[in-house]
């Protein structure tokens, strides 16, 4: 048995579990940045995590001289800093990881000089990180009291909502928040669920605070919602992503516009001043394009006579044509050119709406008899872009 335990390959294999534990700490770090933790049974979770941490700690102590374990011992404590800050108070979740990380850091096989240096850096990270976090949240938290009076989930289960009353110096307000309900991370075996954070969307706001809170959900078809919106206005503008524009068949050149038109520009184009703020490049002839220092060939629009500084910024060689489609947005702005991301809802067919990702039917919410949320608009305006998460301290 002693020979087996002392075998270097057994130790190297077991050190992989050290990396697994460090990945668990990093996963908690990630969740603390973008999710709220909801613990269904704190005591059960604490016992389970404590037992697992003890087992992994024994493995890490056994393999403390292996490279993977050494690296893991330096990762766990820094990874737990955001967890301590954002989940402050959830000690039954935090303490097992921090205790295991501290013990393996002190007893890892790394040199004393390395541990002293890294230990000092980690300690400073905790001191200054905690100080900065609590100072920022103390200074910027507004002096208001909020009360959640109602919560629920839409019939499809795709959205959840909350009605929140806020008491402040201006007679307060009532707000209705909607957020995605299908982007959480549920770990029932660990008695914990991570709720996606910072994706609440205010769909209704009333001042002063109202006592009447009647929330109703219904399912409505895409065609019916289109008819309702077009009755409200036949010029509803949608702002789409580049991918959505490509789905509708628009090319890059078709959506380029000249902006910041001046008096001379309006005169040259024969347009009454201030009637429009931008003009599509596709609507201009060769002479008009030349006026704006633009031309076009079979490849696309290009800069007719670029300055030396502009050429250098575009990383183009002397005599090389600089095509607009190859330029970043900053250089396009130097030419007073932008990409128009808008389309008119009234001009879209039902098939195009389906191609943009709008389901055939979905959830519609009314608050006190007034429609305040349509799944249809949430999809088109990309209310809940869960692929691009943000960190908010307050």
mmCIF file of C-alpha atoms in Angstrom:
data_model
loop_
_atom_site.group_PDB
_atom_site.id
_atom_site.type_symbol
_atom_site.label_atom_id
_atom_site.label_comp_id
_atom_site.label_asym_id
_atom_site.label_seq_id
_atom_site.Cartn_x
_atom_site.Cartn_y
_atom_site.Cartn_z
ATOM 1 C CA UNK A 1 0.000 0.000 0.000
ATOM 2 C CA UNK A 2 2.849 2.336 0.866
ATOM 3 C CA UNK A 3 4.442 1.710 -2.518
ATOM 4 C CA UNK A 4 1.180 2.541 -4.273
ATOM 5 C CA UNK A 5 0.723 5.818 -2.381
ATOM 6 C CA UNK A 6 4.303 6.851 -3.049
ATOM 7 C CA UNK A 7 4.025 6.149 -6.783
ATOM 8 C CA UNK A 8 4.630 9.413 -8.668
ATOM 9 C CA UNK A 9 2.067 8.609 -11.363
ATOM 10 C CA UNK A 10 -0.624 7.985 -8.759
ATOM 11 C CA UNK A 11 0.170 11.388 -7.254
ATOM 12 C CA UNK A 12 0.092 13.077 -10.645
ATOM 13 C CA UNK A 13 -3.253 11.506 -11.410
ATOM 14 C CA UNK A 14 -4.715 12.475 -8.031
ATOM 15 C CA UNK A 15 -3.467 16.041 -8.482
ATOM 16 C CA UNK A 16 -6.060 16.398 -11.237
ATOM 17 C CA UNK A 17 -8.676 16.476 -8.467
ATOM 18 C CA UNK A 18 -6.883 19.523 -7.063
ATOM 19 C CA UNK A 19 -7.427 21.243 -10.383
ATOM 20 C CA UNK A 20 -11.071 20.185 -10.273
ATOM 21 C CA UNK A 21 -11.505 21.824 -6.859
ATOM 22 C CA UNK A 22 -9.817 25.005 -8.114
ATOM 23 C CA UNK A 23 -12.216 24.991 -11.080
ATOM 24 C CA UNK A 24 -15.083 24.766 -8.584
ATOM 25 C CA UNK A 25 -13.774 27.903 -6.857
ATOM 26 C CA UNK A 26 -13.471 29.651 -10.241
ATOM 27 C CA UNK A 27 -17.036 28.593 -11.081
ATOM 28 C CA UNK A 28 -18.229 30.187 -7.842
ATOM 29 C CA UNK A 29 -16.241 33.307 -8.754
ATOM 30 C CA UNK A 30 -17.995 33.469 -12.133
ATOM 31 C CA UNK A 31 -21.420 32.945 -10.563
ATOM 32 C CA UNK A 32 -20.806 35.638 -7.941
ATOM 33 C CA UNK A 33 -20.159 38.177 -10.701
ATOM 34 C CA UNK A 34 -23.261 37.475 -12.759
ATOM 35 C CA UNK A 35 -25.737 35.571 -10.572
ATOM 36 C CA UNK A 36 -27.521 35.825 -7.240
ATOM 37 C CA UNK A 37 -27.271 32.796 -4.980
ATOM 38 C CA UNK A 38 -30.472 31.259 -3.608
ATOM 39 C CA UNK A 39 -29.839 28.481 -1.088
ATOM 40 C CA UNK A 40 -32.795 26.215 -0.377
ATOM 41 C CA UNK A 41 -31.232 24.412 2.619
ATOM 42 C CA UNK A 42 -28.180 26.218 4.068
ATOM 43 C CA UNK A 43 -27.346 23.538 6.650
ATOM 44 C CA UNK A 44 -27.541 20.639 4.194
ATOM 45 C CA UNK A 45 -25.488 22.598 1.658
ATOM 46 C CA UNK A 46 -22.864 23.465 4.288
ATOM 47 C CA UNK A 47 -22.477 19.849 5.406
ATOM 48 C CA UNK A 48 -22.189 18.607 1.821
ATOM 49 C CA UNK A 49 -19.668 21.252 0.753
ATOM 50 C CA UNK A 50 -17.663 20.834 3.973
ATOM 51 C CA UNK A 51 -17.375 17.062 3.462
ATOM 52 C CA UNK A 52 -16.361 17.492 -0.179
ATOM 53 C CA UNK A 53 -13.870 20.225 0.736
ATOM 54 C CA UNK A 54 -12.328 17.986 3.401
ATOM 55 C CA UNK A 55 -11.944 15.139 0.896
ATOM 56 C CA UNK A 56 -10.391 17.402 -1.733
ATOM 57 C CA UNK A 57 -8.143 18.980 0.899
ATOM 58 C CA UNK A 58 -6.753 15.561 1.859
ATOM 59 C CA UNK A 59 -6.086 14.858 -1.822
ATOM 60 C CA UNK A 60 -4.379 18.237 -2.245
ATOM 61 C CA UNK A 61 -2.208 17.677 0.828
ATOM 62 C CA UNK A 62 -1.276 14.234 -0.495
ATOM 63 C CA UNK A 63 -0.282 15.734 -3.883
ATOM 64 C CA UNK A 64 0.983 19.102 -2.533
ATOM 65 C CA UNK A 65 4.316 18.847 -4.380
ATOM 66 C CA UNK A 66 2.710 18.242 -7.780
ATOM 67 C CA UNK A 67 2.584 21.127 -10.263
ATOM 68 C CA UNK A 68 -1.198 21.072 -10.722
ATOM 69 C CA UNK A 69 -1.775 21.150 -6.970
ATOM 70 C CA UNK A 70 0.697 24.008 -6.520
ATOM 71 C CA UNK A 71 -1.038 26.065 -9.188
ATOM 72 C CA UNK A 72 -4.438 25.215 -7.696
ATOM 73 C CA UNK A 73 -3.284 26.346 -4.252
ATOM 74 C CA UNK A 74 -2.456 29.784 -5.707
ATOM 75 C CA UNK A 75 -5.794 30.066 -7.567
ATOM 76 C CA UNK A 76 -8.405 29.204 -4.922
ATOM 77 C CA UNK A 77 -8.023 32.191 -2.578
ATOM 78 C CA UNK A 78 -7.940 34.930 -5.287
ATOM 79 C CA UNK A 79 -10.910 33.268 -7.013
ATOM 80 C CA UNK A 80 -12.885 33.401 -3.758
ATOM 81 C CA UNK A 81 -12.460 37.185 -3.321
ATOM 82 C CA UNK A 82 -15.485 38.125 -5.533
ATOM 83 C CA UNK A 83 -17.478 35.373 -3.798
ATOM 84 C CA UNK A 84 -16.718 36.886 -0.385
ATOM 85 C CA UNK A 85 -17.670 40.371 -1.599
ATOM 86 C CA UNK A 86 -20.798 39.639 -3.623
ATOM 87 C CA UNK A 87 -22.118 36.769 -1.491
ATOM 88 C CA UNK A 88 -21.158 38.452 1.774
ATOM 89 C CA UNK A 89 -23.114 36.782 4.561
ATOM 90 C CA UNK A 90 -23.428 33.381 2.878
ATOM 91 C CA UNK A 91 -20.753 32.006 5.188
ATOM 92 C CA UNK A 92 -21.947 28.413 4.981
ATOM 93 C CA UNK A 93 -21.011 28.549 1.296
ATOM 94 C CA UNK A 94 -17.857 30.640 1.648
ATOM 95 C CA UNK A 95 -16.038 29.262 4.709
ATOM 96 C CA UNK A 96 -15.407 25.664 3.468
ATOM 97 C CA UNK A 97 -13.753 26.945 0.290
ATOM 98 C CA UNK A 98 -11.745 29.697 1.979
ATOM 99 C CA UNK A 99 -10.581 27.387 4.792
ATOM 100 C CA UNK A 100 -9.502 24.671 2.330
ATOM 101 C CA UNK A 101 -7.792 27.255 0.118
ATOM 102 C CA UNK A 102 -5.910 28.763 3.045
ATOM 103 C CA UNK A 103 -4.724 25.394 4.386
ATOM 104 C CA UNK A 104 -3.481 24.093 1.042
ATOM 105 C CA UNK A 105 -1.820 27.433 0.317
ATOM 106 C CA UNK A 106 0.145 27.256 3.592
ATOM 107 C CA UNK A 107 1.067 23.579 3.180
ATOM 108 C CA UNK A 108 1.614 23.442 -0.591
ATOM 109 C CA UNK A 109 4.922 22.217 -1.927
ATOM 110 C CA UNK A 110 5.929 25.635 -3.267
ATOM 111 C CA UNK A 111 8.965 27.410 -1.843
ATOM 112 C CA UNK A 112 8.594 29.630 1.187
ATOM 113 C CA UNK A 113 9.699 32.691 -0.765
ATOM 114 C CA UNK A 114 7.020 32.126 -3.376
ATOM 115 C CA UNK A 115 4.331 31.561 -0.736
ATOM 116 C CA UNK A 116 5.397 34.675 1.182
ATOM 117 C CA UNK A 117 5.257 36.855 -1.946
ATOM 118 C CA UNK A 118 1.971 35.477 -3.236
ATOM 119 C CA UNK A 119 0.464 35.473 0.252
ATOM 120 C CA UNK A 120 1.249 39.165 0.617
ATOM 121 C CA UNK A 121 -0.290 39.930 -2.775
ATOM 122 C CA UNK A 122 -3.437 37.913 -1.984
ATOM 123 C CA UNK A 123 -3.769 39.607 1.424
ATOM 124 C CA UNK A 124 -3.485 43.038 -0.185
ATOM 125 C CA UNK A 125 -6.077 42.027 -2.789
ATOM 126 C CA UNK A 126 -8.520 41.126 -0.034
ATOM 127 C CA UNK A 127 -7.823 44.297 1.980
ATOM 128 C CA UNK A 128 -8.006 46.799 -0.869
ATOM 129 C CA UNK A 129 -10.708 44.886 -2.750
ATOM 130 C CA UNK A 130 -12.976 44.796 0.320
ATOM 131 C CA UNK A 131 -12.242 48.410 1.213
ATOM 132 C CA UNK A 132 -12.925 49.627 -2.338
ATOM 133 C CA UNK A 133 -16.103 47.593 -2.687
ATOM 134 C CA UNK A 134 -17.673 48.726 0.563
ATOM 135 C CA UNK A 135 -16.670 52.366 0.019
ATOM 136 C CA UNK A 136 -18.194 52.401 -3.484
ATOM 137 C CA UNK A 137 -21.430 50.723 -2.415
ATOM 138 C CA UNK A 138 -21.711 52.999 0.629
ATOM 139 C CA UNK A 139 -21.301 56.188 -1.396
ATOM 140 C CA UNK A 140 -23.575 55.297 -4.307
ATOM 141 C CA UNK A 141 -26.481 53.445 -2.722
ATOM 142 C CA UNK A 142 -29.523 55.733 -2.840
ATOM 143 C CA UNK A 143 -31.482 56.554 0.294
ATOM 144 C CA UNK A 144 -34.709 54.769 -0.613
ATOM 145 C CA UNK A 145 -36.648 51.818 0.701
ATOM 146 C CA UNK A 146 -37.971 49.177 -1.653
ATOM 147 C CA UNK A 147 -40.614 46.528 -1.075
ATOM 148 C CA UNK A 148 -41.427 43.677 -3.435
ATOM 149 C CA UNK A 149 -45.193 43.327 -3.308
ATOM 150 C CA UNK A 150 -45.684 40.609 -5.935
ATOM 151 C CA UNK A 151 -43.626 38.137 -7.920
ATOM 152 C CA UNK A 152 -44.486 35.476 -10.447
ATOM 153 C CA UNK A 153 -43.632 33.616 -13.631
ATOM 154 C CA UNK A 154 -45.190 33.944 -17.073
ATOM 155 C CA UNK A 155 -47.384 31.065 -18.376
ATOM 156 C CA UNK A 156 -44.608 29.768 -20.635
ATOM 157 C CA UNK A 157 -42.072 29.891 -17.803
ATOM 158 C CA UNK A 158 -39.738 31.948 -19.974
ATOM 159 C CA UNK A 159 -40.045 35.177 -17.978
ATOM 160 C CA UNK A 160 -40.479 36.138 -14.345
ATOM 161 C CA UNK A 161 -41.675 39.436 -12.991
ATOM 162 C CA UNK A 162 -41.731 41.449 -9.778
ATOM 163 C CA UNK A 163 -43.755 44.468 -8.694
ATOM 164 C CA UNK A 164 -41.645 46.763 -6.523
ATOM 165 C CA UNK A 165 -42.761 49.760 -4.497
ATOM 166 C CA UNK A 166 -40.091 52.339 -3.745
ATOM 167 C CA UNK A 167 -40.478 54.830 -0.918
ATOM 168 C CA UNK A 168 -38.473 58.009 -1.377
ATOM 169 C CA UNK A 169 -38.696 61.771 -0.887
ATOM 170 C CA UNK A 170 -40.880 62.148 -4.029
ATOM 171 C CA UNK A 171 -43.962 60.175 -2.924
ATOM 172 C CA UNK A 172 -42.412 56.956 -4.151
ATOM 173 C CA UNK A 173 -43.043 54.868 -7.256
ATOM 174 C CA UNK A 174 -44.299 51.510 -8.420
ATOM 175 C CA UNK A 175 -42.206 49.615 -10.960
ATOM 176 C CA UNK A 176 -42.741 46.333 -12.772
ATOM 177 C CA UNK A 177 -39.605 44.371 -13.606
ATOM 178 C CA UNK A 178 -39.330 41.499 -16.075
ATOM 179 C CA UNK A 179 -36.293 39.249 -16.457
ATOM 180 C CA UNK A 180 -35.481 35.906 -18.121
ATOM 181 C CA UNK A 181 -36.468 32.810 -16.168
ATOM 182 C CA UNK A 182 -34.662 30.258 -18.317
ATOM 183 C CA UNK A 183 -31.056 31.426 -17.920
ATOM 184 C CA UNK A 184 -30.437 30.377 -14.300
ATOM 185 C CA UNK A 185 -28.023 27.700 -13.105
ATOM 186 C CA UNK A 186 -29.770 25.180 -10.897
ATOM 187 C CA UNK A 187 -27.762 22.741 -8.757
ATOM 188 C CA UNK A 188 -30.406 20.881 -6.725
ATOM 189 C CA UNK A 189 -27.914 18.321 -5.433
ATOM 190 C CA UNK A 190 -26.010 21.179 -3.785
ATOM 191 C CA UNK A 191 -29.239 22.886 -2.595
ATOM 192 C CA UNK A 192 -28.391 26.062 -4.506
ATOM 193 C CA UNK A 193 -29.691 27.961 -7.516
ATOM 194 C CA UNK A 194 -27.868 30.830 -9.213
ATOM 195 C CA UNK A 195 -30.332 33.435 -10.494
ATOM 196 C CA UNK A 196 -29.135 35.570 -13.393
ATOM 197 C CA UNK A 197 -28.373 39.080 -12.142
ATOM 198 C CA UNK A 198 -28.572 42.565 -13.697
ATOM 199 C CA UNK A 199 -31.041 41.585 -16.425
ATOM 200 C CA UNK A 200 -34.161 43.111 -14.889
ATOM 201 C CA UNK A 201 -36.030 45.276 -17.350
ATOM 202 C CA UNK A 202 -38.410 47.985 -16.136
ATOM 203 C CA UNK A 203 -41.529 47.587 -18.278
ATOM 204 C CA UNK A 204 -43.810 49.856 -16.255
ATOM 205 C CA UNK A 205 -43.157 52.778 -13.908
ATOM 206 C CA UNK A 206 -45.778 54.863 -12.142
ATOM 207 C CA UNK A 207 -45.425 57.868 -9.831
ATOM 208 C CA UNK A 208 -46.621 58.288 -7.177
ATOM 209 C CA UNK A 209 -46.780 54.804 -5.736
ATOM 210 C CA UNK A 210 -49.982 52.912 -6.495
ATOM 211 C CA UNK A 211 -51.734 50.427 -4.232
ATOM 212 C CA UNK A 212 -53.513 48.713 -7.113
ATOM 213 C CA UNK A 213 -51.374 45.935 -8.603
ATOM 214 C CA UNK A 214 -53.309 43.730 -10.995
ATOM 215 C CA UNK A 215 -50.976 41.645 -13.126
ATOM 216 C CA UNK A 216 -52.334 39.463 -15.914
ATOM 217 C CA UNK A 217 -50.553 37.266 -18.423
ATOM 218 C CA UNK A 218 -51.921 35.911 -21.664
ATOM 219 C CA UNK A 219 -50.569 34.161 -24.730
ATOM 220 C CA UNK A 220 -50.820 36.107 -27.974
ATOM 221 C CA UNK A 221 -49.827 35.269 -31.536
ATOM 222 C CA UNK A 222 -47.155 37.067 -33.538
ATOM 223 C CA UNK A 223 -49.651 38.143 -36.198
ATOM 224 C CA UNK A 224 -52.046 39.661 -33.655
ATOM 225 C CA UNK A 225 -49.282 41.634 -31.964
ATOM 226 C CA UNK A 226 -48.079 42.945 -35.336
ATOM 227 C CA UNK A 227 -51.586 44.192 -36.117
ATOM 228 C CA UNK A 228 -51.860 45.879 -32.716
ATOM 229 C CA UNK A 229 -48.497 47.623 -33.034
ATOM 230 C CA UNK A 230 -49.210 48.808 -36.586
ATOM 231 C CA UNK A 231 -52.509 50.264 -35.383
ATOM 232 C CA UNK A 232 -50.605 52.280 -32.797
ATOM 233 C CA UNK A 233 -48.259 53.636 -35.479
ATOM 234 C CA UNK A 234 -47.278 52.720 -39.025
ATOM 235 C CA UNK A 235 -43.765 54.064 -38.460
ATOM 236 C CA UNK A 236 -42.466 52.002 -35.529
ATOM 237 C CA UNK A 237 -38.677 51.815 -35.833
ATOM 238 C CA UNK A 238 -36.779 48.669 -34.853
ATOM 239 C CA UNK A 239 -33.054 48.751 -34.148
ATOM 240 C CA UNK A 240 -31.511 45.437 -35.090
ATOM 241 C CA UNK A 241 -28.124 43.811 -34.662
ATOM 242 C CA UNK A 242 -25.830 43.292 -37.632
ATOM 243 C CA UNK A 243 -26.649 39.596 -37.584
ATOM 244 C CA UNK A 244 -30.387 40.351 -37.704
ATOM 245 C CA UNK A 245 -29.892 42.768 -40.615
ATOM 246 C CA UNK A 246 -28.014 40.060 -42.502
ATOM 247 C CA UNK A 247 -30.912 37.694 -41.792
ATOM 248 C CA UNK A 248 -33.218 40.155 -43.563
ATOM 249 C CA UNK A 249 -30.881 40.184 -46.556
ATOM 250 C CA UNK A 250 -29.250 43.589 -46.051
ATOM 251 C CA UNK A 251 -25.617 43.919 -47.123
ATOM 252 C CA UNK A 252 -23.109 46.149 -45.339
ATOM 253 C CA UNK A 253 -23.247 48.838 -48.046
ATOM 254 C CA UNK A 254 -27.042 48.990 -48.126
ATOM 255 C CA UNK A 255 -27.248 50.379 -44.582
ATOM 256 C CA UNK A 256 -24.425 52.967 -44.694
ATOM 257 C CA UNK A 257 -25.483 56.581 -44.158
ATOM 258 C CA UNK A 258 -23.855 60.019 -44.279
ATOM 259 C CA UNK A 259 -24.480 61.865 -40.995
ATOM 260 C CA UNK A 260 -23.943 65.384 -39.570
ATOM 261 C CA UNK A 261 -25.103 67.129 -42.736
ATOM 262 C CA UNK A 262 -24.338 70.860 -42.909
ATOM 263 C CA UNK A 263 -26.046 73.700 -44.786
ATOM 264 C CA UNK A 264 -23.775 73.307 -47.833
ATOM 265 C CA UNK A 265 -24.483 69.554 -47.936
ATOM 266 C CA UNK A 266 -28.236 70.113 -47.991
ATOM 267 C CA UNK A 267 -27.842 72.659 -50.812
ATOM 268 C CA UNK A 268 -25.676 70.336 -52.905
ATOM 269 C CA UNK A 269 -28.063 67.407 -52.477
ATOM 270 C CA UNK A 270 -31.091 69.565 -53.160
ATOM 271 C CA UNK A 271 -32.690 68.692 -49.853
ATOM 272 C CA UNK A 272 -34.524 71.138 -47.639
ATOM 273 C CA UNK A 273 -32.384 71.854 -44.595
ATOM 274 C CA UNK A 274 -33.046 69.788 -41.439
ATOM 275 C CA UNK A 275 -35.701 67.632 -43.111
ATOM 276 C CA UNK A 276 -33.417 64.620 -42.708
ATOM 277 C CA UNK A 277 -30.392 64.068 -40.483
ATOM 278 C CA UNK A 278 -28.766 61.336 -42.567
ATOM 279 C CA UNK A 279 -28.694 60.104 -46.158
ATOM 280 C CA UNK A 280 -28.180 56.562 -47.429
ATOM 281 C CA UNK A 281 -25.070 56.109 -49.566
ATOM 282 C CA UNK A 282 -27.115 53.869 -51.851
ATOM 283 C CA UNK A 283 -29.345 56.843 -52.685
ATOM 284 C CA UNK A 284 -26.438 58.971 -53.992
ATOM 285 C CA UNK A 285 -25.121 59.051 -57.563
ATOM 286 C CA UNK A 286 -21.432 59.072 -58.506
ATOM 287 C CA UNK A 287 -21.145 62.875 -58.432
ATOM 288 C CA UNK A 288 -22.782 63.121 -55.031
ATOM 289 C CA UNK A 289 -20.558 60.349 -53.657
ATOM 290 C CA UNK A 290 -17.488 62.205 -54.952
ATOM 291 C CA UNK A 291 -18.641 65.308 -53.055
ATOM 292 C CA UNK A 292 -18.357 63.281 -49.831
ATOM 293 C CA UNK A 293 -14.961 61.846 -50.902
ATOM 294 C CA UNK A 294 -16.493 58.416 -51.597
ATOM 295 C CA UNK A 295 -16.626 56.259 -54.722
ATOM 296 C CA UNK A 296 -17.762 52.764 -55.589
ATOM 297 C CA UNK A 297 -16.620 49.835 -57.695
ATOM 298 C CA UNK A 298 -17.603 46.166 -57.971
ATOM 299 C CA UNK A 299 -16.121 45.433 -54.540
ATOM 300 C CA UNK A 300 -17.939 48.176 -52.637
ATOM 301 C CA UNK A 301 -17.597 51.754 -51.430
ATOM 302 C CA UNK A 302 -14.089 53.120 -50.916
ATOM 303 C CA UNK A 303 -12.437 56.385 -49.835
ATOM 304 C CA UNK A 304 -11.686 58.445 -52.928
ATOM 305 C CA UNK A 305 -8.790 60.582 -51.697
ATOM 306 C CA UNK A 306 -7.690 59.511 -48.222
ATOM 307 C CA UNK A 307 -5.298 61.745 -46.288
ATOM 308 C CA UNK A 308 -1.929 60.401 -45.221
ATOM 309 C CA UNK A 309 -3.007 60.244 -41.577
ATOM 310 C CA UNK A 310 -6.201 58.412 -42.491
ATOM 311 C CA UNK A 311 -4.243 55.941 -44.628
ATOM 312 C CA UNK A 312 -1.899 55.217 -41.728
ATOM 313 C CA UNK A 313 -4.828 54.735 -39.345
ATOM 314 C CA UNK A 314 -6.381 52.275 -41.814
ATOM 315 C CA UNK A 315 -3.005 50.491 -42.214
ATOM 316 C CA UNK A 316 -3.241 50.841 -45.996
ATOM 317 C CA UNK A 317 -0.344 51.071 -48.439
ATOM 318 C CA UNK A 318 0.164 53.939 -50.873
ATOM 319 C CA UNK A 319 -2.230 53.581 -53.813
ATOM 320 C CA UNK A 320 -4.274 50.864 -52.088
ATOM 321 C CA UNK A 321 -8.022 51.391 -52.087
ATOM 322 C CA UNK A 322 -9.525 51.690 -48.621
ATOM 323 C CA UNK A 323 -12.938 50.027 -48.620
ATOM 324 C CA UNK A 324 -15.513 51.089 -46.062
ATOM 325 C CA UNK A 325 -16.405 47.507 -45.196
ATOM 326 C CA UNK A 326 -12.814 46.997 -43.976
ATOM 327 C CA UNK A 327 -12.861 50.008 -41.632
ATOM 328 C CA UNK A 328 -13.640 50.013 -37.945
ATOM 329 C CA UNK A 329 -16.487 52.169 -36.656
ATOM 330 C CA UNK A 330 -14.083 54.853 -35.395
ATOM 331 C CA UNK A 331 -12.622 55.443 -38.860
ATOM 332 C CA UNK A 332 -16.085 55.416 -40.416
ATOM 333 C CA UNK A 333 -17.083 58.157 -37.988
ATOM 334 C CA UNK A 334 -14.111 60.224 -39.198
ATOM 335 C CA UNK A 335 -15.787 60.131 -42.616
ATOM 336 C CA UNK A 336 -19.179 61.011 -41.045
ATOM 337 C CA UNK A 337 -20.457 57.587 -42.033
ATOM 338 C CA UNK A 338 -22.424 55.218 -39.824
ATOM 339 C CA UNK A 339 -24.277 51.979 -40.297
ATOM 340 C CA UNK A 340 -28.032 52.443 -39.973
ATOM 341 C CA UNK A 341 -29.405 49.604 -37.860
ATOM 342 C CA UNK A 342 -33.062 50.580 -38.127
ATOM 343 C CA UNK A 343 -35.948 49.051 -40.070
ATOM 344 C CA UNK A 344 -39.656 49.916 -40.100
ATOM 345 C CA UNK A 345 -41.886 47.286 -38.515
ATOM 346 C CA UNK A 346 -44.662 47.982 -41.014
ATOM 347 C CA UNK A 347 -42.308 46.932 -43.842
ATOM 348 C CA UNK A 348 -41.532 43.495 -42.399
ATOM 349 C CA UNK A 349 -43.464 40.399 -43.408
ATOM 350 C CA UNK A 350 -44.537 37.724 -40.960
ATOM 351 C CA UNK A 351 -41.944 35.388 -42.491
ATOM 352 C CA UNK A 352 -39.191 37.945 -41.860
ATOM 353 C CA UNK A 353 -40.297 38.348 -38.252
ATOM 354 C CA UNK A 354 -40.064 34.585 -37.848
ATOM 355 C CA UNK A 355 -36.567 34.672 -39.360
ATOM 356 C CA UNK A 356 -35.586 37.302 -36.787
ATOM 357 C CA UNK A 357 -36.404 34.806 -34.066
ATOM 358 C CA UNK A 358 -39.876 35.955 -33.020
ATOM 359 C CA UNK A 359 -41.823 32.804 -32.023
ATOM 360 C CA UNK A 360 -45.301 32.243 -33.430
ATOM 361 C CA UNK A 361 -46.822 33.032 -30.039
ATOM 362 C CA UNK A 362 -45.687 34.039 -26.578
ATOM 363 C CA UNK A 363 -46.305 35.910 -23.351
ATOM 364 C CA UNK A 364 -47.961 39.315 -23.065
ATOM 365 C CA UNK A 365 -48.292 41.075 -19.717
ATOM 366 C CA UNK A 366 -50.745 43.737 -18.594
ATOM 367 C CA UNK A 367 -50.452 45.780 -15.422
ATOM 368 C CA UNK A 368 -53.624 47.447 -14.127
ATOM 369 C CA UNK A 369 -55.227 46.842 -17.519
ATOM 370 C CA UNK A 370 -52.377 48.350 -19.565
ATOM 371 C CA UNK A 371 -50.108 46.269 -21.806
ATOM 372 C CA UNK A 372 -46.565 46.739 -20.562
ATOM 373 C CA UNK A 373 -44.641 43.733 -21.892
ATOM 374 C CA UNK A 374 -44.754 41.751 -25.129
ATOM 375 C CA UNK A 375 -42.425 38.827 -25.801
ATOM 376 C CA UNK A 376 -42.420 40.003 -29.430
ATOM 377 C CA UNK A 377 -40.760 43.338 -28.572
ATOM 378 C CA UNK A 378 -38.392 41.699 -26.090
ATOM 379 C CA UNK A 379 -37.035 39.444 -28.846
ATOM 380 C CA UNK A 380 -36.726 42.158 -31.512
ATOM 381 C CA UNK A 381 -35.131 44.710 -29.178
ATOM 382 C CA UNK A 382 -32.950 42.035 -27.599
ATOM 383 C CA UNK A 383 -34.036 42.875 -24.054
ATOM 384 C CA UNK A 384 -32.272 39.894 -22.552
ATOM 385 C CA UNK A 385 -28.949 39.315 -24.299
ATOM 386 C CA UNK A 386 -27.705 36.709 -21.835
ATOM 387 C CA UNK A 387 -24.633 36.046 -23.972
ATOM 388 C CA UNK A 388 -23.259 39.458 -22.995
ATOM 389 C CA UNK A 389 -23.380 39.723 -19.220
ATOM 390 C CA UNK A 390 -22.429 42.839 -17.266
ATOM 391 C CA UNK A 391 -21.213 43.447 -13.732
ATOM 392 C CA UNK A 392 -23.045 46.034 -11.634
ATOM 393 C CA UNK A 393 -22.069 46.977 -8.104
ATOM 394 C CA UNK A 394 -25.198 49.043 -7.403
#
